Short mmCIF file of C-alpha atoms and ligand atoms in Angstrom, two decimals:
data_model
loop_
_atom_site.label_atom_id
_atom_site.label_comp_id
_atom_site.label_asym_id
_atom_site.label_seq_id
_atom_site.Cartn_x
_atom_site.Cartn_y
_atom_site.Cartn_z
CA UNK L 1 5.44 -8.95 -6.87
CA UNK L 2 3.56 -7.40 -9.07
CA UNK L 3 2.69 -8.92 -13.18
CA UNK L 4 4.57 -5.74 -14.80
CA UNK L 5 7.38 -5.90 -12.49
CA UNK L 6 8.20 -10.11 -13.60
CA UNK L 7 7.89 -9.07 -17.10
CA UNK L 8 10.20 -5.99 -16.64
CA UNK L 9 12.00 -7.94 -14.31
CA UNK L 10 11.95 -11.26 -16.40
CA UNK L 11 13.62 -8.99 -19.56
CA UNK L 12 16.08 -7.70 -16.65
CA UNK L 13 16.95 -10.71 -16.44
CA UNK L 14 18.04 -12.04 -19.81
CA UNK L 15 19.52 -8.90 -20.60
CA UNK L 16 21.95 -10.17 -17.59
CA UNK L 17 22.35 -13.61 -19.12
CA UNK L 18 23.03 -11.72 -22.26
CA UNK L 19 25.44 -9.73 -20.87
CA UNK L 20 27.09 -12.17 -19.13
CA UNK L 21 27.51 -14.90 -21.70
CA UNK L 22 29.19 -12.59 -24.13
CA UNK L 23 31.33 -10.92 -21.41
CA UNK L 24 32.17 -15.07 -21.66
CA UNK L 25 32.97 -15.20 -25.25
CA UNK L 26 30.12 -17.31 -25.44
CA UNK L 27 26.38 -17.02 -27.05
CA UNK L 28 23.39 -15.69 -25.07
CA UNK L 29 21.72 -18.87 -26.95
CA UNK L 30 23.40 -21.54 -24.44
CA UNK L 31 22.37 -20.78 -21.54
CA UNK L 32 18.71 -20.94 -21.09
CA UNK L 33 16.77 -19.43 -17.61
CA UNK L 34 15.31 -21.56 -15.71
CA UNK L 35 12.27 -19.55 -13.61
CA UNK L 36 12.50 -21.09 -10.31
CA UNK L 37 8.85 -20.18 -8.70
CA UNK L 38 8.17 -22.34 -5.61
CA UNK L 39 5.50 -20.19 -3.07
CA UNK L 40 4.93 -18.39 -6.16
CA UNK L 41 1.02 -18.61 -6.79
CA UNK L 42 0.02 -20.10 -10.46
CA UNK L 43 -0.93 -16.52 -11.62
CA UNK L 44 2.63 -15.33 -11.15
CA UNK L 45 4.18 -17.90 -13.10
CA UNK L 46 1.07 -17.95 -15.68
CA UNK L 47 1.93 -13.46 -16.10
CA UNK L 48 5.56 -14.95 -16.96
CA UNK L 49 4.43 -17.61 -19.02
CA UNK L 50 3.06 -14.51 -21.22
CA UNK L 51 6.09 -12.80 -20.99
CA UNK L 52 7.92 -15.64 -23.07
CA UNK L 53 8.92 -17.88 -20.60
CA UNK L 54 8.62 -21.17 -20.51
CA UNK L 55 11.36 -23.52 -18.45
CA UNK L 56 9.65 -23.10 -14.01
CA UNK L 57 10.96 -24.45 -11.27
CA UNK L 58 9.75 -26.11 -8.18
CA UNK L 59 11.15 -27.47 -4.98
CA UNK L 60 8.11 -28.91 -3.18
CA UNK L 61 5.78 -32.11 -4.63
CA UNK L 62 2.68 -31.54 -3.64
CA UNK L 63 3.03 -27.32 -5.47
CA UNK L 64 4.50 -28.45 -8.14
CA UNK L 65 1.57 -31.13 -8.54
CA UNK L 66 -0.94 -28.17 -7.47
CA UNK L 67 0.30 -25.88 -9.92
CA UNK L 68 1.07 -28.10 -13.05
CA UNK L 69 -2.74 -29.12 -12.87
CA UNK L 70 -4.00 -25.44 -12.53
CA UNK L 71 -2.02 -24.06 -15.09
CA UNK L 72 -2.17 -27.11 -17.74
CA UNK L 73 -3.62 -25.77 -20.04
CA UNK L 74 -0.53 -22.99 -20.61
CA UNK L 75 0.63 -25.83 -23.47
CA UNK L 76 4.59 -24.85 -24.45
CA UNK L 77 5.20 -25.25 -20.39
CA UNK L 78 8.02 -27.38 -18.80
CA UNK L 79 7.99 -28.27 -15.26
CA UNK L 80 12.64 -28.93 -13.69
CA UNK L 81 11.82 -30.49 -10.46
CA UNK L 82 14.96 -29.00 -8.44
CA UNK L 83 16.65 -29.85 -5.64
CA UNK L 84 15.78 -32.97 -2.86
CA UNK L 85 13.47 -35.82 -4.55
CA UNK L 86 11.96 -38.83 -2.12
CA UNK L 87 11.16 -41.95 -3.76
CA UNK L 88 7.30 -41.88 -2.35
CA UNK L 89 7.43 -38.76 -4.42
CA UNK L 90 9.10 -40.00 -7.92
CA UNK L 91 4.96 -42.04 -9.39
CA UNK L 92 3.78 -38.33 -8.79
CA UNK L 93 6.31 -36.80 -10.45
CA UNK L 94 7.41 -38.00 -13.51
CA UNK L 95 4.53 -37.49 -15.49
CA UNK L 96 4.78 -33.65 -15.17
CA UNK L 97 8.57 -32.90 -15.06
CA UNK L 98 10.55 -32.01 -17.99
CA UNK L 99 13.55 -32.61 -16.77
CA UNK L 100 14.99 -33.87 -12.82
CA UNK L 101 17.59 -31.36 -11.33
CA UNK L 102 18.12 -33.27 -8.15
CA UNK L 103 19.21 -36.70 -8.75
CA UNK L 104 22.23 -37.75 -6.03
CA UNK L 105 22.04 -41.44 -4.89
CA UNK L 106 21.57 -45.22 -6.69
CA UNK L 107 18.45 -45.53 -4.45
CA UNK L 108 16.57 -43.18 -6.05
CA UNK L 109 17.78 -43.60 -9.78
CA UNK L 110 17.08 -47.02 -9.72
CA UNK L 111 13.30 -46.16 -8.86
CA UNK L 112 12.69 -43.07 -11.73
CA UNK L 113 13.86 -45.93 -14.30
CA UNK L 114 11.53 -48.48 -12.80
CA UNK L 115 8.49 -45.65 -12.66
CA UNK L 116 9.84 -44.19 -16.03
CA UNK L 117 9.13 -47.91 -17.82
CA UNK L 118 5.37 -46.74 -17.85
CA UNK L 119 6.18 -43.92 -19.90
CA UNK L 120 6.36 -43.71 -23.25
CA UNK L 121 9.33 -41.38 -23.26
CA UNK L 122 12.60 -41.11 -21.42
CA UNK L 123 13.01 -38.91 -18.56
CA UNK L 124 15.56 -36.19 -18.81
CA UNK L 125 17.74 -35.77 -14.79
CA UNK L 126 20.44 -34.42 -14.01
CA UNK L 127 23.29 -35.83 -11.04
CA UNK L 128 23.21 -33.23 -8.58
CA UNK L 129 26.37 -32.87 -7.32
CA UNK L 130 27.46 -31.61 -3.92
CA UNK L 131 31.09 -30.02 -2.97
CA UNK L 132 30.21 -27.70 -0.33
CA UNK L 133 32.72 -29.16 2.70
CA UNK L 134 29.90 -30.00 5.21
CA UNK L 135 27.06 -32.15 5.52
CA UNK L 136 24.28 -30.76 3.48
CA UNK L 137 20.98 -32.65 2.53
CA UNK L 138 21.90 -33.21 -1.47
CA UNK L 139 24.05 -34.25 -4.16
CA UNK L 140 26.70 -37.35 -4.38
CA UNK L 141 30.13 -36.74 -3.28
CA UNK L 142 32.17 -36.56 -6.68
CA UNK L 143 33.73 -39.53 -5.13
CA UNK L 144 30.28 -41.41 -5.82
CA UNK L 145 29.20 -39.14 -9.64
CA UNK L 146 31.26 -42.34 -11.41
CA UNK L 147 29.16 -44.72 -9.60
CA UNK L 148 26.07 -42.41 -10.56
CA UNK L 149 26.49 -41.74 -13.54
CA UNK L 150 27.12 -45.29 -15.44
CA UNK L 151 24.05 -46.67 -13.25
CA UNK L 152 21.80 -43.30 -14.86
CA UNK L 153 23.97 -43.91 -18.78
CA UNK L 154 22.64 -48.04 -17.92
CA UNK L 155 19.30 -47.02 -17.56
CA UNK L 156 15.90 -48.23 -19.38
CA UNK L 157 14.70 -44.95 -19.10
CA UNK L 158 16.41 -42.26 -17.58
CA UNK L 159 18.51 -39.55 -20.19
CA UNK L 160 21.46 -38.47 -18.56
CA UNK L 161 21.01 -34.70 -19.41
CA UNK L 162 24.14 -33.49 -17.06
CA UNK L 163 24.97 -32.30 -13.89
CA UNK L 164 24.18 -29.93 -11.14
CA UNK L 165 25.02 -28.29 -8.12
CA UNK L 166 24.27 -25.68 -5.68
CA UNK L 167 27.07 -24.45 -3.87
CA UNK L 168 27.09 -23.06 0.01
CA UNK L 169 25.42 -19.11 0.19
CA UNK L 170 27.97 -16.77 -0.88
CA UNK L 171 27.50 -13.30 0.16
CA UNK L 172 29.99 -11.98 -2.54
CA UNK L 173 28.95 -14.24 -4.97
CA UNK L 174 33.28 -14.38 -6.32
CA UNK L 175 33.03 -17.14 -3.62
CA UNK L 176 30.92 -19.51 -5.81
CA UNK L 177 33.36 -19.61 -8.90
CA UNK L 178 35.24 -22.52 -7.48
CA UNK L 179 31.96 -24.37 -7.11
CA UNK L 180 31.23 -24.08 -10.33
CA UNK L 181 34.37 -24.59 -11.64
CA UNK L 182 34.44 -27.61 -10.39
CA UNK L 183 31.09 -28.86 -11.29
CA UNK L 184 32.78 -28.10 -15.12
CA UNK L 185 35.64 -30.02 -14.21
CA UNK L 186 33.81 -33.06 -12.78
CA UNK L 187 31.95 -32.77 -16.22
CA UNK L 188 34.26 -33.14 -18.05
CA UNK L 189 36.37 -35.46 -16.09
CA UNK L 190 33.29 -37.66 -16.79
CA UNK L 191 32.41 -37.35 -20.80
CA UNK L 192 32.94 -34.19 -21.83
CA UNK L 193 29.86 -31.37 -22.76
CA UNK L 194 28.95 -33.57 -25.51
CA UNK L 195 27.91 -36.90 -22.91
CA UNK L 196 26.80 -33.95 -19.81
CA UNK L 197 25.91 -30.86 -22.22
CA UNK L 198 24.01 -29.26 -19.54
CA UNK L 199 24.98 -27.77 -16.17
CA UNK L 200 22.42 -26.58 -14.55
CA UNK L 201 24.52 -24.12 -12.10
CA UNK L 202 23.29 -20.78 -10.91
CA UNK L 203 20.91 -19.07 -8.81
CA UNK L 204 19.82 -15.00 -8.38
CA UNK L 205 22.64 -13.78 -6.82
CA UNK L 206 26.00 -15.72 -8.55
CA UNK L 207 24.37 -16.52 -12.54
CA UNK L 208 27.10 -14.40 -13.78
CA UNK L 209 29.42 -15.84 -12.09
CA UNK L 210 28.47 -19.20 -12.60
CA UNK L 211 27.81 -19.04 -16.84
CA UNK L 212 31.16 -17.77 -17.00
CA UNK L 213 32.27 -21.06 -15.71
CA UNK L 214 30.07 -22.57 -18.33
CA UNK L 215 26.35 -22.98 -16.70
CA UNK L 216 23.73 -24.41 -19.78
CA UNK L 217 21.19 -23.94 -16.85
CA UNK L 218 20.84 -21.02 -14.71
CA UNK L 219 18.08 -21.84 -11.49
CA UNK L 220 16.63 -18.07 -10.80
CA UNK L 221 13.90 -17.59 -8.06
CA UNK L 222 13.77 -14.20 -6.40
CA UNK L 223 15.21 -12.14 -9.03
CA UNK L 224 12.10 -13.02 -10.93
CA UNK L 225 9.33 -12.69 -8.59
CA UNK L 226 10.78 -10.96 -5.97
CA UNK L 227 11.83 -12.57 -2.59
CA UNK L 228 10.47 -15.54 -0.60
CA UNK L 229 9.77 -14.11 3.34
CA UNK L 230 10.50 -17.03 5.13
C1 PLP P 301 15.31 -21.18 -4.48
C2 PLP P 301 16.15 -22.80 -5.88
C3 PLP P 301 16.87 -21.64 -6.49
C4 PLP P 301 16.30 -20.26 -7.07
O1 PLP P 301 17.13 -19.34 -5.32
P1 PLP P 301 16.91 -17.89 -6.37
O2 PLP P 301 18.37 -16.84 -4.99
O3 PLP P 301 15.14 -16.84 -5.54
O4 PLP P 301 17.21 -17.63 -7.50
C5 PLP P 301 18.00 -22.36 -7.34
N1 PLP P 301 17.50 -23.64 -6.83
C6 PLP P 301 17.64 -24.37 -6.09
C7 PLP P 301 17.47 -26.34 -5.85
C8 PLP P 301 16.33 -23.82 -5.41
O5 PLP P 301 16.12 -24.50 -4.33
#
């Protein structure tokens, strides 16, 4: 997408977020937009930053490291790691990422806590829950959630900020609604909004529905930066 198109797309996504929040009787400021820039060049990120966007999400560690280095002059930019995180990438990513959306197993939280000891700040994490029927490669099961939440709470250097989920892909966004609702119910069952303020859920196709179900962070890539091809 050309630079001006990114700006226009951002404006339109922000308007859609505000409209969905209003429909749900929520304060639009209670929903944060995470711009998912995976596979897109650093220039596209810089253009979105120029349009006021500050939070960016990346899946692939090497790509995140490279873009963070290329854009280190953008002082207010916050990188989020989204999706599956390999334990052997933790050391490299901890100093770069502001929030990790994919903490889904005890071994990973233990590795993160150990490595975070050398940082002079707590590391924000979201526990990822898998709510689909099929076997997915990331996310803990609802049954494992209590144990993982307890482990992160008992850690020394991790700050538990909330929960994240990624439903199966549906063409009709209404079909994702039960998954978003379920994540909110799990949040309520594990301490409520005070203990787990962030619900990271909703992507380009279904963020309006996610906002109606309580999302506080929507992760939007395609609707801002265009398609990613194959
Ligand atoms: C790629 C990705 C997104 C963004 O998806 P779009 O459909 O492009 O908005 C959100 N969350 C995760 C975990 C992703 O991997």
